[in-house]
Coordinates of C-alpha atoms in Angstrom, one line a residue:
Chain L
M1 CA 185.3 156.2 111.7
V2 CA 183.1 154.1 109.6
L3 CA 182.4 157.4 107.4
R4 CA 185.9 157.8 106.8
I5 CA 186.9 154.6 105.3
Y6 CA 184.0 155.1 102.4
T7 CA 185.1 158.3 101.7
S8 CA 188.3 157.7 101.8
F9 CA 190.9 157.2 98.7
T10 CA 192.1 154.2 98.8
F11 CA 188.5 153.1 99.4
R12 CA 187.4 154.5 96.1
C13 CA 190.2 152.9 94.3
I14 CA 188.9 149.7 95.1
L15 CA 185.5 150.4 94.9
L16 CA 186.6 151.1 91.0
C17 CA 188.6 148.5 90.8
L18 CA 186.0 146.0 92.3
S19 CA 183.1 147.5 89.6
I20 CA 185.5 147.0 86.6
L21 CA 186.7 143.5 87.6
W22 CA 183.0 142.6 88.2
L23 CA 181.5 144.0 84.6
S24 CA 184.6 142.4 83.0
S25 CA 183.9 139.2 84.5
C26 CA 179.9 139.1 84.0
S27 CA 180.2 140.3 80.2
K28 CA 183.0 137.6 79.4
K29 CA 180.3 135.0 80.3
D30 CA 177.7 136.7 78.0
K31 CA 179.9 137.1 75.7
S32 CA 181.0 133.1 75.7
S33 CA 177.1 132.5 75.5
T34 CA 176.9 134.4 72.0
E35 CA 180.0 132.8 70.2
D36 CA 178.3 129.7 69.8
P37 CA 178.0 129.6 66.2
P38 CA 174.1 130.1 65.3
V39 CA 175.3 131.2 61.9
L40 CA 175.6 127.7 60.9
Y41 CA 172.7 126.4 62.4
S42 CA 168.7 126.9 61.9
R43 CA 165.5 125.7 63.1
L44 CA 163.1 123.7 61.4
T45 CA 159.3 123.4 62.0
L46 CA 157.0 120.1 62.0
N47 CA 153.2 120.5 61.3
F48 CA 151.1 117.7 62.3
S49 CA 148.0 116.9 60.9
H50 CA 145.9 113.5 61.9
V51 CA 143.6 112.0 59.4
M52 CA 141.4 109.0 59.2
N53 CA 141.7 107.3 55.6
G54 CA 142.8 110.7 53.9
S55 CA 139.9 112.8 55.7
P56 CA 140.8 115.0 58.5
L57 CA 140.5 113.1 62.1
V58 CA 137.2 114.3 63.9
R59 CA 137.2 112.8 67.7
S60 CA 134.2 112.0 69.0
S61 CA 131.8 112.7 66.5
S62 CA 132.8 110.9 63.4
T63 CA 132.4 107.1 63.5
Y64 CA 134.7 105.3 61.4
I65 CA 135.0 101.7 60.2
N66 CA 138.0 99.5 60.9
P67 CA 139.0 96.4 58.4
S68 CA 137.2 94.1 60.3
G69 CA 134.1 96.0 59.9
E70 CA 133.8 97.3 63.5
S71 CA 132.4 100.7 63.4
F72 CA 134.1 102.9 66.1
V73 CA 134.9 107.0 67.1
I74 CA 138.1 108.0 68.7
S75 CA 138.3 110.1 71.9
R76 CA 141.8 110.2 72.1
F77 CA 144.5 110.1 70.0
R78 CA 148.4 110.9 71.2
Y79 CA 151.7 109.7 71.1
Y80 CA 155.2 110.5 71.2
L81 CA 157.9 111.7 69.2
S82 CA 161.9 111.7 69.9
N83 CA 165.2 111.2 68.7
F84 CA 165.0 113.2 65.8
S85 CA 168.2 113.1 62.8
L86 CA 168.2 114.5 59.1
V87 CA 169.9 112.5 56.3
N88 CA 172.1 115.1 54.4
D89 CA 172.7 114.6 50.6
A90 CA 175.8 113.0 51.2
G91 CA 174.2 110.1 52.9
K92 CA 175.5 111.0 56.3
T93 CA 172.9 111.1 59.3
V94 CA 173.0 114.5 61.6
I95 CA 171.8 113.6 64.9
L96 CA 169.4 116.6 66.4
P97 CA 169.7 117.3 70.3
P98 CA 167.8 115.0 72.4
A99 CA 164.1 116.3 72.2
Y100 CA 161.0 114.7 73.5
F101 CA 157.6 115.6 72.0
L102 CA 153.9 114.6 72.9
I103 CA 151.3 115.2 70.4
D104 CA 147.9 115.3 71.4
D105 CA 145.5 115.5 68.6
A106 CA 143.2 117.5 71.4
T107 CA 145.6 120.0 71.9
D108 CA 146.9 122.4 68.7
S109 CA 149.8 123.5 70.3
T110 CA 151.4 120.2 70.3
K111 CA 150.7 119.2 66.8
R112 CA 153.4 122.2 65.5
I113 CA 157.0 121.2 67.0
S114 CA 160.3 123.1 66.3
L115 CA 163.5 121.0 66.3
D116 CA 166.7 122.9 67.1
S117 CA 170.5 123.0 66.0
I118 CA 170.1 121.8 62.5
P119 CA 173.0 122.5 60.5
Q120 CA 173.2 123.9 57.1
G121 CA 172.9 121.4 54.2
N122 CA 170.8 119.8 52.1
Y123 CA 168.6 116.5 53.8
T124 CA 167.2 113.5 52.1
A125 CA 165.5 112.1 55.0
L126 CA 164.0 112.8 58.4
R127 CA 164.2 110.2 60.5
F128 CA 162.1 110.2 64.3
M129 CA 161.3 107.4 67.1
I130 CA 157.6 106.9 67.7
G131 CA 157.7 106.6 71.7
V132 CA 160.6 107.1 74.6
D133 CA 163.6 105.7 74.2
S134 CA 165.0 103.0 76.9
A135 CA 167.6 105.5 78.6
R136 CA 164.6 107.7 79.6
N137 CA 162.6 104.9 80.8
N138 CA 165.2 104.1 83.0
S139 CA 166.4 107.0 84.0
G140 CA 163.8 108.3 87.0
V141 CA 161.4 111.2 86.7
Q142 CA 161.4 113.3 83.8
S143 CA 160.2 117.0 83.2
G144 CA 158.3 118.6 80.4
A145 CA 156.5 116.2 77.8
L146 CA 157.8 113.4 79.5
A147 CA 156.3 114.2 82.8
P148 CA 154.2 111.9 84.7
E149 CA 151.1 114.2 85.0
N150 CA 150.8 113.6 81.6
G151 CA 149.2 110.5 82.0
M152 CA 151.4 108.3 79.8
F153 CA 153.3 106.8 82.1
W154 CA 152.9 103.4 83.5
T155 CA 153.3 103.4 87.5
W156 CA 153.1 99.4 88.3
N157 CA 155.6 98.4 85.5
S158 CA 157.5 101.5 84.7
G159 CA 158.0 102.7 81.1
Y160 CA 156.2 105.4 79.0
I161 CA 152.5 104.9 77.0
M162 CA 154.4 105.3 73.2
A163 CA 151.2 106.0 71.7
Q164 CA 147.3 106.0 72.8
M165 CA 144.2 105.7 71.2
E166 CA 141.1 105.7 72.7
G167 CA 137.3 105.5 71.9
Y168 CA 134.3 103.8 71.7
A169 CA 133.1 100.8 69.8
D170 CA 129.6 98.6 69.9
A171 CA 132.1 95.5 68.9
V172 CA 133.7 96.2 72.5
A173 CA 131.6 93.8 75.1
S174 CA 131.7 95.7 78.4
P175 CA 129.0 98.1 79.1
T176 CA 130.7 101.3 78.5
H177 CA 132.0 100.0 75.1
Q178 CA 135.7 101.6 75.6
F179 CA 138.4 100.7 74.0
Q180 CA 141.7 101.3 75.1
F181 CA 145.0 100.6 73.1
H182 CA 147.9 101.8 75.4
V183 CA 151.0 101.1 73.3
G184 CA 153.9 100.7 75.5
G185 CA 157.1 98.6 76.3
F186 CA 160.5 98.9 75.6
K187 CA 162.5 95.7 76.6
G188 CA 163.0 92.7 75.0
P189 CA 160.4 91.0 72.6
Y190 CA 158.1 93.4 73.4
N191 CA 160.1 96.5 72.6
V192 CA 157.2 99.0 70.6
L193 CA 160.0 101.6 70.0
K194 CA 159.7 102.1 66.2
I195 CA 161.9 104.4 64.0
V196 CA 160.5 106.1 61.0
S197 CA 162.3 107.5 58.1
L198 CA 160.3 109.9 55.7
P199 CA 161.6 110.9 52.4
V200 CA 162.3 114.7 52.1
K201 CA 163.9 117.6 50.1
L202 CA 164.9 120.5 52.2
G203 CA 167.5 122.6 52.2
I204 CA 168.8 123.9 55.5
N205 CA 170.2 127.9 54.7
P206 CA 170.5 129.9 58.4
T207 CA 170.4 133.0 56.1
M208 CA 167.0 132.4 55.4
S209 CA 164.4 134.8 56.7
V210 CA 161.4 132.3 57.5
V211 CA 162.3 129.0 59.4
P212 CA 161.8 126.2 56.9
Q213 CA 158.6 123.9 57.7
L214 CA 157.5 120.3 56.9
N215 CA 153.9 118.9 57.0
I216 CA 153.4 115.8 58.2
V217 CA 150.3 113.2 58.3
A218 CA 149.6 110.8 60.6
D219 CA 146.9 108.8 59.5
A220 CA 145.1 106.6 62.0
A221 CA 143.7 104.3 60.1
K222 CA 146.9 102.5 59.5
W223 CA 146.9 101.4 63.6
F224 CA 144.2 98.7 62.4
T225 CA 146.3 97.6 59.4
P226 CA 148.4 95.7 57.9
D227 CA 148.2 93.1 60.6
T228 CA 144.2 93.6 61.5
V229 CA 143.1 94.4 64.6
S230 CA 139.8 94.1 65.8
F231 CA 137.9 95.4 68.7
K232 CA 136.3 92.0 69.6
Q233 CA 140.3 90.3 70.1
A234 CA 141.5 93.0 72.1
A235 CA 139.7 96.0 73.2
V236 CA 141.8 97.1 76.3
I237 CA 145.7 97.1 75.8
M238 CA 147.4 98.4 78.9
A239 CA 150.7 96.6 79.1
E240 CA 153.5 95.1 76.9
G241 CA 153.0 92.3 74.9
T242 CA 152.2 90.8 71.8
N243 CA 148.9 93.1 71.0
A244 CA 150.9 96.2 71.6
L245 CA 153.5 95.1 69.4
R246 CA 150.9 94.2 66.9
I247 CA 149.8 98.0 67.1
A248 CA 152.9 99.4 67.0
N249 CA 154.2 97.6 63.6
N250 CA 151.1 98.7 62.0
Y251 CA 151.3 102.5 63.3
Q252 CA 155.1 102.8 62.1
Q253 CA 153.5 102.9 58.7
M254 CA 151.0 106.2 59.4
F255 CA 153.1 109.1 59.0
S256 CA 154.0 110.8 55.5
I257 CA 155.0 113.9 54.1
K258 CA 152.5 116.2 52.8
N259 CA 154.1 119.8 51.4
Chain F
M1 CA 197.1 150.3 111.0
R2 CA 193.7 149.9 112.1
H3 CA 192.5 151.1 109.0
K4 CA 194.6 149.5 107.0
A5 CA 192.6 146.1 108.4
L6 CA 189.4 147.4 108.2
Y7 CA 189.8 148.5 104.5
I8 CA 191.0 144.5 103.7
A9 CA 187.9 143.6 105.5
A10 CA 185.7 145.6 103.5
T11 CA 187.0 144.8 100.2
F12 CA 186.3 141.4 101.3
G13 CA 182.8 142.6 102.0
I14 CA 182.2 144.1 98.9
L15 CA 184.1 141.4 96.6
L16 CA 181.6 138.6 98.1
M17 CA 179.0 140.8 97.7
L18 CA 179.8 141.2 94.1
A19 CA 180.6 137.5 93.6
H20 CA 176.9 136.8 94.6
A21 CA 175.9 139.3 92.2
C22 CA 177.3 138.1 89.7
K23 CA 176.0 134.5 90.4
K24 CA 172.7 135.6 90.8
E25 CA 172.4 137.1 87.4
N26 CA 173.9 133.8 85.8
K27 CA 171.7 132.2 87.5
G28 CA 169.0 133.8 86.8
G29 CA 166.8 134.3 89.8
G30 CA 167.0 132.6 93.3
D31 CA 166.7 134.8 96.6
G32 CA 170.1 134.4 97.3
T33 CA 170.1 131.3 100.1
R34 CA 171.4 128.2 98.6
P35 CA 170.2 124.7 99.4
E36 CA 172.8 123.3 101.7
P37 CA 174.7 120.2 100.0
V38 CA 174.8 117.2 102.7
A39 CA 177.1 114.5 102.7
L40 CA 175.3 110.8 103.0
Q41 CA 176.9 108.5 105.6
L42 CA 177.2 104.9 104.3
P43 CA 177.4 102.1 106.5
P44 CA 181.3 100.7 106.7
G45 CA 181.3 97.5 104.6
F46 CA 177.9 98.0 102.4
P47 CA 178.5 98.1 98.7
A48 CA 178.1 101.5 96.2
P49 CA 174.8 102.7 96.1
V50 CA 172.8 101.7 93.0
Y51 CA 170.7 105.3 93.1
S52 CA 172.8 108.3 91.6
F53 CA 172.6 111.3 92.9
A54 CA 174.4 112.9 90.2
N55 CA 171.3 114.5 88.6
N56 CA 169.4 115.0 92.5
P57 CA 172.2 116.2 94.8
L58 CA 171.4 115.9 98.6
T59 CA 170.5 119.3 100.2
K60 CA 169.3 119.7 103.8
Q61 CA 166.5 121.7 102.1
G62 CA 165.6 119.0 99.5
I63 CA 165.3 116.3 102.3
A64 CA 163.4 118.7 104.4
L65 CA 160.6 119.1 101.8
G66 CA 160.5 115.2 101.0
R67 CA 160.2 114.4 105.1
F68 CA 157.2 117.2 104.8
M69 CA 155.6 115.6 101.4
F70 CA 156.1 112.1 102.9
Y71 CA 154.0 112.7 105.9
D72 CA 151.6 114.9 104.2
Y73 CA 148.1 113.3 104.2
R74 CA 146.9 116.1 102.0
L75 CA 148.9 113.9 99.2
S76 CA 146.1 111.7 99.2
R77 CA 142.7 112.2 97.6
D78 CA 140.4 112.7 100.7
S79 CA 143.2 114.0 103.0
T80 CA 143.3 111.1 105.3
V81 CA 146.7 109.0 104.3
S82 CA 150.0 109.9 104.0
C83 CA 153.6 108.2 103.1
G84 CA 154.3 107.7 106.5
F85 CA 150.7 106.5 107.2
C86 CA 151.4 102.8 105.6
H87 CA 155.4 103.4 106.0
Q88 CA 155.8 103.5 109.9
K89 CA 159.3 104.4 111.1
F90 CA 158.9 101.9 114.4
A91 CA 158.2 99.1 111.8
A92 CA 161.2 100.3 110.1
F93 CA 158.7 102.1 107.9
G94 CA 156.9 99.0 106.8
H95 CA 153.3 98.9 108.4
F96 CA 152.7 97.3 111.9
D97 CA 149.9 94.8 111.9
H98 CA 148.3 95.0 109.2
A99 CA 148.5 92.2 106.0
L100 CA 147.5 94.0 103.7
S101 CA 148.3 97.9 102.5
H102 CA 144.9 99.6 102.7
G103 CA 144.5 103.5 101.6
V104 CA 141.6 106.1 101.2
G105 CA 138.0 105.4 101.4
G106 CA 138.6 101.6 102.6
Q107 CA 140.4 100.3 99.9
Q108 CA 142.4 97.7 100.2
G109 CA 145.7 96.1 98.3
T110 CA 146.8 92.9 97.6
R111 CA 150.0 92.8 99.0
S112 CA 151.8 93.8 102.4
V113 CA 153.4 97.2 102.9
P114 CA 157.5 96.7 102.1
V115 CA 159.8 98.2 104.6
I116 CA 161.8 101.1 103.3
F117 CA 164.9 101.6 104.1
N118 CA 168.2 101.1 102.0
M119 CA 166.4 101.8 98.8
I120 CA 169.4 103.5 97.5
W121 CA 170.8 99.8 97.4
Q122 CA 168.0 98.6 95.3
K123 CA 167.5 99.0 91.4
E124 CA 164.1 97.5 91.0
F125 CA 161.2 98.0 93.2
M126 CA 157.9 96.1 94.9
W127 CA 157.5 92.7 95.7
D128 CA 157.6 92.3 91.7
G129 CA 160.5 94.7 90.9
G130 CA 157.7 96.6 88.2
V131 CA 159.4 99.9 89.3
N132 CA 163.1 100.5 87.4
N133 CA 164.0 103.8 89.1
L134 CA 163.8 105.1 93.3
E135 CA 162.9 108.4 92.0
I136 CA 159.5 107.3 90.2
Q137 CA 158.4 104.2 93.0
P138 CA 156.2 107.1 94.9
L139 CA 154.1 107.7 91.9
T140 CA 152.7 104.0 92.4
P141 CA 151.2 104.6 96.0
L142 CA 150.4 108.3 95.2
T143 CA 148.3 107.7 91.9
D144 CA 147.2 103.9 92.9
H145 CA 143.3 104.1 93.7
N146 CA 143.5 101.2 96.7
E147 CA 146.2 103.7 98.2
M148 CA 146.5 107.5 98.0
A149 CA 144.2 107.8 94.8
M150 CA 145.5 111.0 93.7
D151 CA 145.3 112.8 90.5
L152 CA 148.9 114.2 89.7
K153 CA 147.9 117.1 88.0
E154 CA 145.3 118.1 90.4
L155 CA 148.0 117.6 93.2
L156 CA 150.2 119.7 91.5
K157 CA 147.7 122.6 91.3
K158 CA 147.0 121.9 94.7
M159 CA 150.8 122.6 96.0
Q160 CA 151.2 125.5 93.7
G161 CA 148.3 127.1 95.8
D162 CA 150.0 126.6 98.8
P163 CA 152.4 129.0 100.2
Q164 CA 154.1 126.9 102.4
Y165 CA 154.9 124.5 99.7
R166 CA 156.1 127.2 97.3
Q167 CA 158.6 128.4 100.0
K168 CA 160.0 125.0 100.8
F169 CA 160.4 124.3 97.0
K170 CA 162.2 127.7 96.8
D171 CA 164.1 126.8 99.7
A172 CA 165.4 123.4 97.6
F173 CA 165.1 124.1 94.6
G174 CA 165.9 127.9 94.2
T175 CA 162.2 128.9 92.6
E176 CA 158.9 128.5 93.8
E177 CA 157.8 126.4 91.1
V178 CA 156.4 123.0 91.8
T179 CA 157.0 120.7 89.4
S180 CA 156.7 116.6 89.7
E181 CA 160.2 116.6 89.2
R182 CA 161.1 118.3 91.9
M183 CA 158.3 116.5 94.0
F184 CA 159.8 113.0 93.5
K185 CA 163.6 114.2 93.5
A186 CA 162.8 115.5 97.1
I187 CA 160.7 112.7 98.3
T188 CA 163.6 110.5 96.8
Q189 CA 166.2 112.6 99.1
F190 CA 164.7 112.0 102.2
V191 CA 164.0 108.0 101.3
A192 CA 167.6 107.8 100.4
T193 CA 168.5 108.7 104.5
M194 CA 166.4 106.0 105.7
I195 CA 169.7 103.6 105.8
S196 CA 170.5 101.0 108.4
G197 CA 173.5 99.6 108.8
N198 CA 173.5 100.1 112.4
S199 CA 172.5 97.2 114.3
R200 CA 174.1 95.2 117.2
Y201 CA 174.8 92.8 114.2
D202 CA 177.1 95.3 112.7
S203 CA 178.9 96.6 115.2
I204 CA 179.6 93.0 115.8
M205 CA 181.0 92.8 112.4
R206 CA 182.8 96.3 112.8
K207 CA 184.3 94.7 115.8
E208 CA 183.4 97.6 117.8
P209 CA 184.5 97.0 121.6
G210 CA 182.4 95.2 123.6
A211 CA 180.0 94.2 121.1
A212 CA 179.8 90.1 120.9
F213 CA 177.2 87.8 120.0
S214 CA 175.7 85.7 123.0
L215 CA 176.7 82.1 122.5
D216 CA 172.4 81.6 121.3
E217 CA 172.9 84.2 118.8
Q218 CA 176.5 83.0 117.5
A219 CA 174.8 79.5 117.1
G220 CA 172.1 81.7 115.4
Y221 CA 174.4 83.4 113.1
Q222 CA 175.9 80.2 111.6
I223 CA 172.3 78.5 111.1
F224 CA 171.2 81.9 109.2
Q225 CA 174.6 81.5 107.1
Q226 CA 173.9 77.7 106.7
K227 CA 170.4 77.9 105.7
C228 CA 169.1 81.4 105.3
A229 CA 172.3 83.3 103.8
A230 CA 172.2 82.1 99.8
C231 CA 168.9 84.2 99.4
H232 CA 169.3 86.9 102.3
K233 CA 173.1 87.9 101.4
E234 CA 175.0 90.1 104.0
P235 CA 175.2 92.9 104.0
L236 CA 172.0 93.9 103.0
F237 CA 170.3 90.6 103.8
T238 CA 168.8 90.3 100.5
D239 CA 170.2 89.7 97.3
L240 CA 167.9 91.9 95.7
S241 CA 166.6 88.9 93.5
Y242 CA 163.1 87.4 93.0
R243 CA 162.3 84.1 94.2
S244 CA 159.5 81.6 94.7
N245 CA 160.0 80.4 98.3
G246 CA 156.8 77.7 97.9
L247 CA 154.6 79.9 99.5
P248 CA 151.0 78.1 99.1
Y249 CA 149.1 79.9 96.5
L250 CA 146.2 82.0 97.4
P251 CA 143.3 82.0 94.7
A252 CA 141.6 84.7 96.7
L253 CA 144.3 87.1 95.9
N254 CA 145.5 85.6 92.8
D255 CA 148.8 87.3 92.7
V256 CA 151.2 85.8 90.3
G257 CA 154.3 87.7 91.4
R258 CA 156.8 88.8 89.0
M259 CA 155.1 87.2 86.1
K260 CA 152.6 89.6 86.2
I261 CA 155.9 91.9 84.8
T262 CA 157.7 89.9 82.7
N263 CA 155.2 87.9 81.2
S264 CA 157.1 84.9 81.6
T265 CA 155.6 82.0 82.8
G266 CA 159.4 80.9 84.6
D267 CA 158.3 84.0 87.0
Y268 CA 155.0 82.4 88.2
L269 CA 154.8 83.3 92.1
K270 CA 157.9 84.9 92.4
F271 CA 158.9 87.9 94.8
K272 CA 161.6 89.7 95.8
V273 CA 163.5 88.2 98.6
P274 CA 163.1 90.8 101.5
S275 CA 165.9 92.2 103.5
L276 CA 166.1 90.4 107.0
R277 CA 167.0 93.6 108.2
N278 CA 164.8 95.1 111.2
I279 CA 163.0 91.9 110.5
L280 CA 161.3 91.5 114.1
K281 CA 159.6 95.3 113.6
S282 CA 158.8 95.0 110.5
S283 CA 155.5 91.9 110.9
P284 CA 153.8 90.9 109.3
Y285 CA 156.0 88.9 107.0
M286 CA 155.4 87.6 103.2
H287 CA 154.0 89.9 100.2
D288 CA 150.8 89.0 101.6
G289 CA 151.4 89.2 105.5
R290 CA 150.2 86.0 105.7
Y291 CA 152.7 85.3 108.8
F292 CA 152.2 87.6 111.8
D293 CA 155.1 86.1 113.7
I294 CA 158.4 85.1 112.8
F295 CA 157.9 81.7 114.1
Q296 CA 155.3 81.1 111.8
V297 CA 157.8 81.6 109.2
F298 CA 160.2 79.6 110.4
D299 CA 157.7 76.5 110.6
F300 CA 156.7 77.3 107.0
Y301 CA 160.1 76.8 105.8
D302 CA 160.5 73.8 108.0
H303 CA 157.4 71.9 106.7
G304 CA 154.9 74.1 105.3
V305 CA 156.8 74.9 101.4
K306 CA 154.5 73.9 99.0
A307 CA 156.5 73.6 95.4
T308 CA 155.4 74.3 92.4
S309 CA 157.6 74.2 89.3
T310 CA 159.0 77.7 89.7
T311 CA 159.8 76.9 93.3
D312 CA 163.5 77.7 94.2
P313 CA 165.8 74.8 94.3
L314 CA 167.4 76.0 97.4
V315 CA 164.0 75.9 99.2
K316 CA 162.1 73.1 97.4
N317 CA 162.3 70.6 99.8
G318 CA 162.1 72.8 103.0
I319 CA 164.4 73.9 105.5
P320 CA 164.2 71.8 108.5
L321 CA 164.3 73.9 111.5
S322 CA 164.5 71.9 115.4
A323 CA 162.7 74.0 117.9
Q324 CA 166.2 74.8 119.3
E325 CA 167.4 76.6 115.9
K326 CA 164.0 78.5 115.7
R327 CA 164.9 80.2 118.9
Q328 CA 168.6 80.5 118.3
L329 CA 167.7 81.9 114.8
Y330 CA 165.0 84.2 116.4
L331 CA 167.8 85.4 118.6
F332 CA 170.1 86.2 116.2
L333 CA 167.5 88.1 113.6
N334 CA 167.1 90.3 117.1
T335 CA 170.5 91.4 116.3
L336 CA 169.8 92.9 113.2
T337 CA 167.0 95.4 114.9
D338 CA 169.2 99.0 114.0
Y339 CA 167.3 101.3 116.5
T340 CA 169.1 104.1 115.1
L341 CA 166.9 103.8 112.3
I342 CA 163.9 103.3 114.4
N343 CA 165.0 106.0 116.7
N344 CA 166.5 108.5 114.4
D345 CA 164.5 111.9 115.0
A346 CA 165.8 113.2 111.6
L347 CA 162.9 110.2 110.1
S348 CA 160.5 111.3 112.3
E349 CA 156.8 112.4 111.5
V350 CA 156.5 116.4 111.3
L351 CA 153.5 118.1 112.2
I352 CA 151.2 119.2 108.9
N353 CA 149.6 122.9 109.8
P354 CA 147.4 123.3 106.8

C-alpha cells in the first residue's frame, strides 16, 4: 500500500516539481547575495606600529623617560578604534560600516586591520574614533573585540576602557611601583572619545589586484605631552574624570601616517 | 479517494522537509530543533519595559540556560557561590538575614544584596545606578573579588569544555559556541521572567472579585500614599530615582553612594529608591542592610533621619509615624508580598550535576 504510493506516477511528478521548486528557491537566495555590488567597493588594510619618541616601542625591557623626568617601563599598551570614515577629494565624508578593533601591542594580529566596503574614489583624509562610541557603551553585552572578557570594560560603572597603558615607574610610591592608565568615560564633561583625522593620499580602485594599505604609527610618548603627565601626580587612573580626560587629550595626537 | 488523501499528506510532508532543508542551508548549520519563543506575561497596568528584547528574544531554551547558570555554583572561582546563593527566591531574590553581601573565600562586600525582580523596568542597576544595561549587570557580581571572583576568559573556557553547557547553548542559540554575549543574554532572559505584579495589593487594584483591603490595610494604604508614595511610586513602588534619605553615614563602610558614579557632590549619600514590593520578605533593609526589621525602618523615618546638604527635602524633617500608623503601614506592606513570585516553580533552584 505504502510502496504503491512511492512508485506511483503522481508521486513522482510531485517529487520532481518539488525538487525543481526547492532548487530554484534556494538558488534565488544565493543569487541575491551575489548581486551586492562588490564591483564598486574595495577593502583597505591598516597596519599599525607603535613607537616611543620615534623608535619602536619595546614593552617590559626598554626604559623610557617622560617629560617630568621620571623613568618608566611599559608592560601593556592597547586601545580601541572605531567609527572609521574617509573624506573624498570632493570634500564629502564617506562613513564606513560599523567596525570595532582592539589594538594590542602584545598581539601582532591585532595590529593589522581590514576596513570593508570602501567605495571607488580618491580620498584625502582618514578619520576614526579612539574608543567605543556611547551607543555601544549603553546597549548591553557586545561580542568580538567588544566582548567583556577582553578586560576593557568597567563593571562597577558601565563603560569601555578606551585606551590602556600600564607599566612600572620608580616614581610610583606603591610597593609594586606599578602605574595603570585606564582611560574611559563617555558621558558629559568627562567624555574621552576622540576623533582623529589623518591626511592621506588614497586612490581606491576596485580593479586593483592588491588591497591598498596604509601604515599608521602610534607614538606612545604622546600620552605624556603636551599636558604634562607625571606618575607622582597620578599613577593609577581607573575611572572617568579629569585625569583620564587629560591623557585622552594628549593621546589624540599620537597617530600619523608613515607610507 | 484514500490514495488521494495519502498523496496530499505525503506532499505536505515532503514540502515541510524541503522547506526545512532550505532554511537550514540559509542558516548555515543547526540541528533542526529551534528555540521556542516565549511571550512574557506583563502585569496589567505596568508601564512598558525599559529592557528591549529586540536583540534577545525570549525562548524556552534561553530561559532554561539562564536558569541553569543562575544556580550553577561552578560559575564562581572556587565553585561555592552561585547567583542564587545571594539572590534567594524565598527572599524575593534578595539575601535573607545578611546585612552585607558576601562571596568566595569569606569575602564581604559593602552593600546589601538588592532584590532582583521587575528588572526589565529598570534603566540602571545597583544601589548607585553604575550599571547601565540589564545584560551586563551580572558581570559585576561574577567578576568582583568580593563575590564570585571569576575570570571571564577562564569561565568561558570552563563552560566550553563542559558537554552539558555546549548542549544547552546549542538548544538556546543553535550552535554549541559558548560566548560571553550568549551567556549574558541567557541570564538576562531568565532574570526577565522574575516578575512581581500579582500580590494581594494587585488583585485589589484589579478589582478582582473578593479582593479587598481590611480596614487597617486600607488605612495603611492611605498612610503610604500620603507619606511614602512620592518616592515609592506605584505600580513598581519605586520611582527609580537616587535619593539621600538621611540615613546616618557609617565611617566604617565609607560609602558615598551615587557620587562615586557621577563624581558630583550633589549625589553624596544618594542611593536608588528600592521597591517596596515583597518588602516584608526581603529584609534586611537599606543599602547597607543595617535594619533587620521593618519597624526599625519606620522608627528611622520617624525620628532617626540625620539631614545633610543632599538629604531629600521630602524626608529632611523626618516622617512622623504614630504607633498605630506604623502598625497599619506594616499591614499594608504585607499586601505587597507576591506569592506567585516566591512560590513560582519555574524560578526555583535547579540541581547541578557536574
